[in-house]
Amino acid sequence: MVEKQAEKFRQSFVTHVNEDRLMDCMRCGFCLPACPTYIESGYDETQSPRGRIALMKAVQDGMVKWDSSIGEAFDLCLGCRACEPACPAGVQYGTLIEETRDAVNFAKDQSWKEKVVRKVAFDHLFANQKKMKTAVKLVTFYQKSGLQKAARKIGFFDLFPSIKTMEKTLPHLPKSRAEYIRHGPAKAKVAFFTGCLMDTMFNETNRNTIELLERLGCEVIAPKNQQCCGALQGHSGEMDRAKRNAISNLVAFDRMEVDYVVNNAGGCGAFLSEYDRLFEVDNELHRKAKEFVAKQIDISSLLFKMGIIDELEKLPSQESSKIITYQDSCHLRNVNGVIHEPRAILQSIKGSTFKEMKGADLCCGSAGIYNLLQPKMANKILDSKMNEVQKTKAVVIITTNPGCLLQMKAGIERENLSSTVRAVHLVDYVYEQIVKV
């Protein structure tokens, strides 16, 4: 049985994991200091990109037999892709870890519980925006009906310590949703990728995004029938389901005569910017994806390009006393290379003093749903992050991704700092300065 299982995994790795990409790794080790799990594990080689690639090749070649320890090495990878900018050989680690998880998912025998969870999540919740909105309405009911207050009072979440802190960080959700079709004097015509969580749990940030762009002279249109970008599926070994979502979005945005397709979630933006790699070259879908990718832009980059700094500098002078800091979205930085623009915007805000945090480029431990699946490692990473936050003496932590935002809020709760420190999306913080809400 063991031999049969090992061969099943080997064949799956041969089929799903590109050997040429594996061979790009020179084993030089430049990736090691960039990898959070390597650092937090006490420099365990199997928790490094180099070590994981070696394991991928060993399984593919039949040099090692599959067991739970190998699976754990891949499961503990954050997928933050900080190793890619550090790699002198240009190893496509993000693609390799996705292919590996696809191979594992194909080969392993899933329990009925895992099958149900995956089907509900990937075939319903993150495949149909209407169902996502229904789920969020239930969260709204939980918050406003008194259930949340009662659950906290009786200590219900003490039974579930891994989600107790996360429950406290849920945003208070508005009852109504903004209509995403606005028109203004057009310096640029922009299609807005509204996202799944951003369009529901963080709907206020989406509204603020639109208003800021309109104030800068953009015409903003949000195509109907958008779906989740597919990143969660792709990172979870569900590449076919990720492609399904990608196709839905390509259809929704097809033939739109716009200058940009903007998003305000770093993780989504990275996956959207790589849609073309999901399809065979010369395929019609690949052509559509290339056109879609060419217009992708992050909200901080677009705000910067459209002159938000000029608008901020027109505001009345204030004494700079409030310290703010910035936590990079891993995928925004490591995949899309957006590093300067968010910092330049924050440095231009009057009444705030921007202070760079040591290790801002390292993952916060959110990584999609990693903090739910791997709470022990996620919390170790978060503890290290919050240590650096406190050294800055910042009262506001700003980021550009919903998962990072919730994770930083969780860190604030863990450190009992909620009365003095808050975490805010960059769009919302800029909006506060301009609109003074």
PDB file of N, CA and C in Angstrom, residues 205-284:
ATOM      1  N   THR A 205     -14.319  50.241   1.790  1.00  0.00           N
ATOM      2  CA  THR A 205     -13.053  50.545   1.116  1.00  0.00           C
ATOM      3  C   THR A 205     -13.260  50.652  -0.386  1.00  0.00           C
ATOM      4  N   ASN A 206     -14.120  49.805  -0.940  1.00  0.00           N
ATOM      5  CA  ASN A 206     -14.421  49.902  -2.369  1.00  0.00           C
ATOM      6  C   ASN A 206     -15.094  51.233  -2.699  1.00  0.00           C
ATOM      7  N   ARG A 207     -16.038  51.647  -1.863  1.00  0.00           N
ATOM      8  CA  ARG A 207     -16.704  52.934  -2.106  1.00  0.00           C
ATOM      9  C   ARG A 207     -15.698  54.080  -2.048  1.00  0.00           C
ATOM     10  N   ASN A 208     -14.795  54.008  -1.075  1.00  0.00           N
ATOM     11  CA  ASN A 208     -13.776  55.055  -0.941  1.00  0.00           C
ATOM     12  C   ASN A 208     -12.820  55.049  -2.130  1.00  0.00           C
ATOM     13  N   THR A 209     -12.525  53.861  -2.632  1.00  0.00           N
ATOM     14  CA  THR A 209     -11.664  53.743  -3.818  1.00  0.00           C
ATOM     15  C   THR A 209     -12.274  54.485  -4.999  1.00  0.00           C
ATOM     16  N   ILE A 210     -13.546  54.238  -5.222  1.00  0.00           N
ATOM     17  CA  ILE A 210     -14.240  54.888  -6.340  1.00  0.00           C
ATOM     18  C   ILE A 210     -14.259  56.401  -6.172  1.00  0.00           C
ATOM     19  N   GLU A 211     -14.586  56.855  -4.967  1.00  0.00           N
ATOM     20  CA  GLU A 211     -14.676  58.296  -4.760  1.00  0.00           C
ATOM     21  C   GLU A 211     -13.326  58.986  -4.934  1.00  0.00           C
ATOM     22  N   LEU A 212     -12.255  58.373  -4.446  1.00  0.00           N
ATOM     23  CA  LEU A 212     -10.932  58.963  -4.633  1.00  0.00           C
ATOM     24  C   LEU A 212     -10.573  59.062  -6.114  1.00  0.00           C
ATOM     25  N   LEU A 213     -10.840  57.998  -6.858  1.00  0.00           N
ATOM     26  CA  LEU A 213     -10.520  58.013  -8.293  1.00  0.00           C
ATOM     27  C   LEU A 213     -11.357  59.047  -9.030  1.00  0.00           C
ATOM     28  N   GLU A 214     -12.628  59.186  -8.658  1.00  0.00           N
ATOM     29  CA  GLU A 214     -13.472  60.191  -9.304  1.00  0.00           C
ATOM     30  C   GLU A 214     -13.007  61.605  -8.975  1.00  0.00           C
ATOM     31  N   ARG A 215     -12.554  61.819  -7.735  1.00  0.00           N
ATOM     32  CA  ARG A 215     -12.030  63.130  -7.356  1.00  0.00           C
ATOM     33  C   ARG A 215     -10.783  63.482  -8.167  1.00  0.00           C
ATOM     34  N   LEU A 216     -10.058  62.437  -8.606  1.00  0.00           N
ATOM     35  CA  LEU A 216      -8.851  62.655  -9.407  1.00  0.00           C
ATOM     36  C   LEU A 216      -9.163  62.699 -10.895  1.00  0.00           C
ATOM     37  N   GLY A 217     -10.459  62.634 -11.251  1.00  0.00           N
ATOM     38  CA  GLY A 217     -10.859  62.809 -12.643  1.00  0.00           C
ATOM     39  C   GLY A 217     -11.009  61.540 -13.442  1.00  0.00           C
ATOM     40  N   CYS A 218     -11.146  60.407 -12.783  1.00  0.00           N
ATOM     41  CA  CYS A 218     -11.323  59.143 -13.500  1.00  0.00           C
ATOM     42  C   CYS A 218     -12.800  58.822 -13.667  1.00  0.00           C
ATOM     43  N   GLU A 219     -13.123  58.204 -14.776  1.00  0.00           N
ATOM     44  CA  GLU A 219     -14.439  57.586 -14.954  1.00  0.00           C
ATOM     45  C   GLU A 219     -14.289  56.134 -14.532  1.00  0.00           C
ATOM     46  N   VAL A 220     -15.074  55.717 -13.556  1.00  0.00           N
ATOM     47  CA  VAL A 220     -14.925  54.378 -12.978  1.00  0.00           C
ATOM     48  C   VAL A 220     -16.141  53.523 -13.304  1.00  0.00           C
ATOM     49  N   ILE A 221     -15.878  52.379 -13.881  1.00  0.00           N
ATOM     50  CA  ILE A 221     -16.937  51.434 -14.222  1.00  0.00           C
ATOM     51  C   ILE A 221     -16.582  50.078 -13.625  1.00  0.00           C
ATOM     52  N   ALA A 222     -17.565  49.423 -13.026  1.00  0.00           N
ATOM     53  CA  ALA A 222     -17.349  48.068 -12.498  1.00  0.00           C
ATOM     54  C   ALA A 222     -18.216  47.102 -13.285  1.00  0.00           C
ATOM     55  N   PRO A 223     -17.608  46.274 -14.125  1.00  0.00           N
ATOM     56  CA  PRO A 223     -18.381  45.319 -14.926  1.00  0.00           C
ATOM     57  C   PRO A 223     -19.188  44.370 -14.041  1.00  0.00           C
ATOM     58  N   LYS A 224     -20.353  43.985 -14.520  1.00  0.00           N
ATOM     59  CA  LYS A 224     -21.178  43.020 -13.811  1.00  0.00           C
ATOM     60  C   LYS A 224     -20.619  41.615 -13.994  1.00  0.00           C
ATOM     61  N   ASN A 225     -21.105  40.711 -13.164  1.00  0.00           N
ATOM     62  CA  ASN A 225     -20.775  39.276 -13.249  1.00  0.00           C
ATOM     63  C   ASN A 225     -19.310  38.965 -12.955  1.00  0.00           C
ATOM     64  N   GLN A 226     -18.639  39.861 -12.205  1.00  0.00           N
ATOM     65  CA  GLN A 226     -17.287  39.541 -11.746  1.00  0.00           C
ATOM     66  C   GLN A 226     -17.358  38.451 -10.681  1.00  0.00           C
ATOM     67  N   GLN A 227     -16.281  37.685 -10.578  1.00  0.00           N
ATOM     68  CA  GLN A 227     -16.189  36.650  -9.553  1.00  0.00           C
ATOM     69  C   GLN A 227     -14.882  36.821  -8.780  1.00  0.00           C
ATOM     70  N   CYS A 228     -14.714  36.031  -7.737  1.00  0.00           N
ATOM     71  CA  CYS A 228     -13.441  35.949  -7.015  1.00  0.00           C
ATOM     72  C   CYS A 228     -12.322  35.745  -8.034  1.00  0.00           C
ATOM     73  N   CYS A 229     -11.177  36.355  -7.803  1.00  0.00           N
ATOM     74  CA  CYS A 229     -10.080  36.301  -8.777  1.00  0.00           C
ATOM     75  C   CYS A 229      -9.563  34.888  -9.025  1.00  0.00           C
ATOM     76  N   GLY A 230      -9.726  33.991  -8.048  1.00  0.00           N
ATOM     77  CA  GLY A 230      -9.244  32.618  -8.197  1.00  0.00           C
ATOM     78  C   GLY A 230      -7.955  32.340  -7.450  1.00  0.00           C
ATOM     79  N   ALA A 231      -7.408  33.350  -6.776  1.00  0.00           N
ATOM     80  CA  ALA A 231      -6.130  33.162  -6.082  1.00  0.00           C
ATOM     81  C   ALA A 231      -6.230  32.093  -4.997  1.00  0.00           C
ATOM     82  N   LEU A 232      -7.298  32.145  -4.219  1.00  0.00           N
ATOM     83  CA  LEU A 232      -7.443  31.180  -3.129  1.00  0.00           C
ATOM     84  C   LEU A 232      -7.466  29.750  -3.665  1.00  0.00           C
ATOM     85  N   GLN A 233      -8.176  29.547  -4.773  1.00  0.00           N
ATOM     86  CA  GLN A 233      -8.211  28.226  -5.390  1.00  0.00           C
ATOM     87  C   GLN A 233      -6.841  27.828  -5.910  1.00  0.00           C
ATOM     88  N   GLY A 234      -6.197  28.738  -6.619  1.00  0.00           N
ATOM     89  CA  GLY A 234      -4.889  28.451  -7.195  1.00  0.00           C
ATOM     90  C   GLY A 234      -3.846  28.118  -6.153  1.00  0.00           C
ATOM     91  N   HIS A 235      -3.888  28.819  -5.024  1.00  0.00           N
ATOM     92  CA  HIS A 235      -2.913  28.583  -3.960  1.00  0.00           C
ATOM     93  C   HIS A 235      -3.228  27.330  -3.154  1.00  0.00           C
ATOM     94  N   SER A 236      -4.433  26.772  -3.344  1.00  0.00           N
ATOM     95  CA  SER A 236      -4.868  25.613  -2.557  1.00  0.00           C
ATOM     96  C   SER A 236      -4.873  24.318  -3.361  1.00  0.00           C
ATOM     97  N   GLY A 237      -4.203  24.318  -4.517  1.00  0.00           N
ATOM     98  CA  GLY A 237      -4.139  23.111  -5.309  1.00  0.00           C
ATOM     99  C   GLY A 237      -5.392  22.847  -6.118  1.00  0.00           C
ATOM    100  N   GLU A 238      -6.132  23.901  -6.418  1.00  0.00           N
ATOM    101  CA  GLU A 238      -7.385  23.768  -7.180  1.00  0.00           C
ATOM    102  C   GLU A 238      -7.273  24.605  -8.454  1.00  0.00           C
ATOM    103  N   MET A 239      -6.300  24.283  -9.290  1.00  0.00           N
ATOM    104  CA  MET A 239      -6.019  25.122 -10.443  1.00  0.00           C
ATOM    105  C   MET A 239      -7.147  25.121 -11.468  1.00  0.00           C
ATOM    106  N   ASP A 240      -7.827  23.994 -11.640  1.00  0.00           N
ATOM    107  CA  ASP A 240      -8.950  23.967 -12.586  1.00  0.00           C
ATOM    108  C   ASP A 240     -10.058  24.918 -12.141  1.00  0.00           C
ATOM    109  N   ARG A 241     -10.302  24.967 -10.839  1.00  0.00           N
ATOM    110  CA  ARG A 241     -11.321  25.879 -10.321  1.00  0.00           C
ATOM    111  C   ARG A 241     -10.858  27.323 -10.430  1.00  0.00           C
ATOM    112  N   ALA A 242      -9.557  27.561 -10.263  1.00  0.00           N
ATOM    113  CA  ALA A 242      -9.017  28.914 -10.436  1.00  0.00           C
ATOM    114  C   ALA A 242      -9.201  29.373 -11.885  1.00  0.00           C
ATOM    115  N   LYS A 243      -8.959  28.478 -12.826  1.00  0.00           N
ATOM    116  CA  LYS A 243      -9.141  28.812 -14.246  1.00  0.00           C
ATOM    117  C   LYS A 243     -10.601  29.141 -14.545  1.00  0.00           C
ATOM    118  N   ARG A 244     -11.510  28.412 -13.916  1.00  0.00           N
ATOM    119  CA  ARG A 244     -12.935  28.675 -14.125  1.00  0.00           C
ATOM    120  C   ARG A 244     -13.274  30.107 -13.721  1.00  0.00           C
ATOM    121  N   ASN A 245     -12.790  30.541 -12.571  1.00  0.00           N
ATOM    122  CA  ASN A 245     -13.038  31.912 -12.138  1.00  0.00           C
ATOM    123  C   ASN A 245     -12.369  32.919 -13.058  1.00  0.00           C
ATOM    124  N   ALA A 246     -11.155  32.583 -13.495  1.00  0.00           N
ATOM    125  CA  ALA A 246     -10.435  33.483 -14.402  1.00  0.00           C
ATOM    126  C   ALA A 246     -11.213  33.676 -15.696  1.00  0.00           C
ATOM    127  N   ILE A 247     -11.771  32.607 -16.225  1.00  0.00           N
ATOM    128  CA  ILE A 247     -12.547  32.703 -17.469  1.00  0.00           C
ATOM    129  C   ILE A 247     -13.762  33.592 -17.268  1.00  0.00           C
ATOM    130  N   SER A 248     -14.449  33.452 -16.135  1.00  0.00           N
ATOM    131  CA  SER A 248     -15.610  34.303 -15.840  1.00  0.00           C
ATOM    132  C   SER A 248     -15.212  35.777 -15.837  1.00  0.00           C
ATOM    133  N   ASN A 249     -14.058  36.084 -15.254  1.00  0.00           N
ATOM    134  CA  ASN A 249     -13.614  37.474 -15.194  1.00  0.00           C
ATOM    135  C   ASN A 249     -13.151  37.989 -16.545  1.00  0.00           C
ATOM    136  N   LEU A 250     -12.509  37.141 -17.317  1.00  0.00           N
ATOM    137  CA  LEU A 250     -12.095  37.562 -18.661  1.00  0.00           C
ATOM    138  C   LEU A 250     -13.308  37.893 -19.516  1.00  0.00           C
ATOM    139  N   VAL A 251     -14.369  37.118 -19.369  1.00  0.00           N
ATOM    140  CA  VAL A 251     -15.611  37.394 -20.098  1.00  0.00           C
ATOM    141  C   VAL A 251     -16.222  38.710 -19.610  1.00  0.00           C
ATOM    142  N   ALA A 252     -16.227  38.919 -18.297  1.00  0.00           N
ATOM    143  CA  ALA A 252     -16.829  40.126 -17.731  1.00  0.00           C
ATOM    144  C   ALA A 252     -16.110  41.401 -18.191  1.00  0.00           C
ATOM    145  N   PHE A 253     -14.793  41.329 -18.350  1.00  0.00           N
ATOM    146  CA  PHE A 253     -13.998  42.508 -18.721  1.00  0.00           C
ATOM    147  C   PHE A 253     -13.656  42.558 -20.215  1.00  0.00           C
ATOM    148  N   ASP A 254     -14.144  41.597 -20.987  1.00  0.00           N
ATOM    149  CA  ASP A 254     -13.753  41.488 -22.391  1.00  0.00           C
ATOM    150  C   ASP A 254     -14.196  42.709 -23.198  1.00  0.00           C
ATOM    151  N   ARG A 255     -13.300  43.178 -24.032  1.00  0.00           N
ATOM    152  CA  ARG A 255     -13.568  44.250 -25.000  1.00  0.00           C
ATOM    153  C   ARG A 255     -13.966  45.572 -24.344  1.00  0.00           C
ATOM    154  N   MET A 256     -13.538  45.777 -23.138  1.00  0.00           N
ATOM    155  CA  MET A 256     -13.795  47.058 -22.500  1.00  0.00           C
ATOM    156  C   MET A 256     -12.716  48.050 -22.927  1.00  0.00           C
ATOM    157  N   GLU A 257     -13.142  49.167 -23.434  1.00  0.00           N
ATOM    158  CA  GLU A 257     -12.192  50.193 -23.872  1.00  0.00           C
ATOM    159  C   GLU A 257     -11.842  51.086 -22.684  1.00  0.00           C
ATOM    160  N   VAL A 258     -10.914  50.596 -21.877  1.00  0.00           N
ATOM    161  CA  VAL A 258     -10.492  51.329 -20.687  1.00  0.00           C
ATOM    162  C   VAL A 258      -8.973  51.465 -20.692  1.00  0.00           C
ATOM    163  N   ASP A 259      -8.498  52.440 -19.932  1.00  0.00           N
ATOM    164  CA  ASP A 259      -7.057  52.645 -19.820  1.00  0.00           C
ATOM    165  C   ASP A 259      -6.431  51.686 -18.813  1.00  0.00           C
ATOM    166  N   TYR A 260      -7.188  51.400 -17.749  1.00  0.00           N
ATOM    167  CA  TYR A 260      -6.664  50.551 -16.684  1.00  0.00           C
ATOM    168  C   TYR A 260      -7.749  49.623 -16.148  1.00  0.00           C
ATOM    169  N   VAL A 261      -7.311  48.500 -15.616  1.00  0.00           N
ATOM    170  CA  VAL A 261      -8.163  47.654 -14.775  1.00  0.00           C
ATOM    171  C   VAL A 261      -7.528  47.705 -13.387  1.00  0.00           C
ATOM    172  N   VAL A 262      -8.199  48.355 -12.452  1.00  0.00           N
ATOM    173  CA  VAL A 262      -7.615  48.613 -11.133  1.00  0.00           C
ATOM    174  C   VAL A 262      -8.195  47.667 -10.094  1.00  0.00           C
ATOM    175  N   ASN A 263      -7.372  47.304  -9.121  1.00  0.00           N
ATOM    176  CA  ASN A 263      -7.821  46.517  -7.974  1.00  0.00           C
ATOM    177  C   ASN A 263      -7.230  47.137  -6.718  1.00  0.00           C
ATOM    178  N   ASN A 264      -7.831  46.848  -5.574  1.00  0.00           N
ATOM    179  CA  ASN A 264      -7.324  47.412  -4.314  1.00  0.00           C
ATOM    180  C   ASN A 264      -6.957  46.329  -3.306  1.00  0.00           C
ATOM    181  N   ALA A 265      -6.643  45.130  -3.802  1.00  0.00           N
ATOM    182  CA  ALA A 265      -6.221  44.025  -2.929  1.00  0.00           C
ATOM    183  C   ALA A 265      -4.966  43.401  -3.527  1.00  0.00           C
ATOM    184  N   GLY A 266      -3.845  43.513  -2.801  1.00  0.00           N
ATOM    185  CA  GLY A 266      -2.561  43.073  -3.336  1.00  0.00           C
ATOM    186  C   GLY A 266      -2.548  41.620  -3.779  1.00  0.00           C
ATOM    187  N   GLY A 267      -3.170  40.734  -3.001  1.00  0.00           N
ATOM    188  CA  GLY A 267      -3.189  39.327  -3.352  1.00  0.00           C
ATOM    189  C   GLY A 267      -3.963  39.061  -4.619  1.00  0.00           C
ATOM    190  N   CYS A 268      -5.101  39.720  -4.764  1.00  0.00           N
ATOM    191  CA  CYS A 268      -5.900  39.580  -5.985  1.00  0.00           C
ATOM    192  C   CYS A 268      -5.116  40.121  -7.180  1.00  0.00           C
ATOM    193  N   GLY A 269      -4.515  41.282  -6.983  1.00  0.00           N
ATOM    194  CA  GLY A 269      -3.804  41.927  -8.086  1.00  0.00           C
ATOM    195  C   GLY A 269      -2.702  41.066  -8.654  1.00  0.00           C
ATOM    196  N   ALA A 270      -1.991  40.346  -7.799  1.00  0.00           N
ATOM    197  CA  ALA A 270      -0.911  39.487  -8.275  1.00  0.00           C
ATOM    198  C   ALA A 270      -1.456  38.349  -9.132  1.00  0.00           C
ATOM    199  N   PHE A 271      -2.539  37.743  -8.680  1.00  0.00           N
ATOM    200  CA  PHE A 271      -3.107  36.628  -9.438  1.00  0.00           C
ATOM    201  C   PHE A 271      -3.705  37.123 -10.757  1.00  0.00           C
ATOM    202  N   LEU A 272      -4.383  38.261 -10.709  1.00  0.00           N
ATOM    203  CA  LEU A 272      -4.945  38.847 -11.926  1.00  0.00           C
ATOM    204  C   LEU A 272      -3.850  39.154 -12.940  1.00  0.00           C
ATOM    205  N   SER A 273      -2.704  39.614 -12.448  1.00  0.00           N
ATOM    206  CA  SER A 273      -1.611  40.010 -13.343  1.00  0.00           C
ATOM    207  C   SER A 273      -0.904  38.811 -13.969  1.00  0.00           C
ATOM    208  N   GLU A 274      -1.275  37.607 -13.527  1.00  0.00           N
ATOM    209  CA  GLU A 274      -0.673  36.397 -14.094  1.00  0.00           C
ATOM    210  C   GLU A 274      -1.714  35.485 -14.738  1.00  0.00           C
ATOM    211  N   TYR A 275      -2.863  36.028 -15.084  1.00  0.00           N
ATOM    212  CA  TYR A 275      -3.903  35.224 -15.722  1.00  0.00           C
ATOM    213  C   TYR A 275      -3.401  34.537 -17.003  1.00  0.00           C
ATOM    214  N   ASP A 276      -2.503  35.198 -17.709  1.00  0.00           N
ATOM    215  CA  ASP A 276      -2.051  34.636 -18.985  1.00  0.00           C
ATOM    216  C   ASP A 276      -1.324  33.303 -18.818  1.00  0.00           C
ATOM    217  N   ARG A 277      -0.707  33.074 -17.654  1.00  0.00           N
ATOM    218  CA  ARG A 277       0.024  31.820 -17.472  1.00  0.00           C
ATOM    219  C   ARG A 277      -0.897  30.639 -17.183  1.00  0.00           C
ATOM    220  N   LEU A 278      -2.186  30.916 -16.994  1.00  0.00           N
ATOM    221  CA  LEU A 278      -3.139  29.842 -16.730  1.00  0.00           C
ATOM    222  C   LEU A 278      -3.563  29.104 -18.001  1.00  0.00           C
ATOM    223  N   PHE A 279      -3.285  29.692 -19.162  1.00  0.00           N
ATOM    224  CA  PHE A 279      -3.797  29.140 -20.416  1.00  0.00           C
ATOM    225  C   PHE A 279      -2.679  28.872 -21.416  1.00  0.00           C
ATOM    226  N   GLU A 280      -2.912  27.906 -22.270  1.00  0.00           N
ATOM    227  CA  GLU A 280      -1.931  27.541 -23.283  1.00  0.00           C
ATOM    228  C   GLU A 280      -1.675  28.714 -24.224  1.00  0.00           C
ATOM    229  N   VAL A 281      -0.408  28.918 -24.584  1.00  0.00           N
ATOM    230  CA  VAL A 281      -0.038  29.967 -25.527  1.00  0.00           C
ATOM    231  C   VAL A 281      -0.735  29.707 -26.863  1.00  0.00           C
ATOM    232  N   ASP A 282      -1.183  30.782 -27.519  1.00  0.00           N
ATOM    233  CA  ASP A 282      -1.892  30.745 -28.799  1.00  0.00           C
ATOM    234  C   ASP A 282      -3.355  30.352 -28.645  1.00  0.00           C
ATOM    235  N   ASN A 283      -3.767  30.007 -27.432  1.00  0.00           N
ATOM    236  CA  ASN A 283      -5.172  29.771 -27.159  1.00  0.00           C
ATOM    237  C   ASN A 283      -5.897  31.117 -27.128  1.00  0.00           C
ATOM    238  N   GLU A 284      -7.164  31.159 -27.534  1.00  0.00           N
ATOM    239  CA  GLU A 284      -7.928  32.408 -27.537  1.00  0.00           C
ATOM    240  C   GLU A 284      -8.023  32.997 -26.124  1.00  0.00           C
TER     241      GLU A 284
END
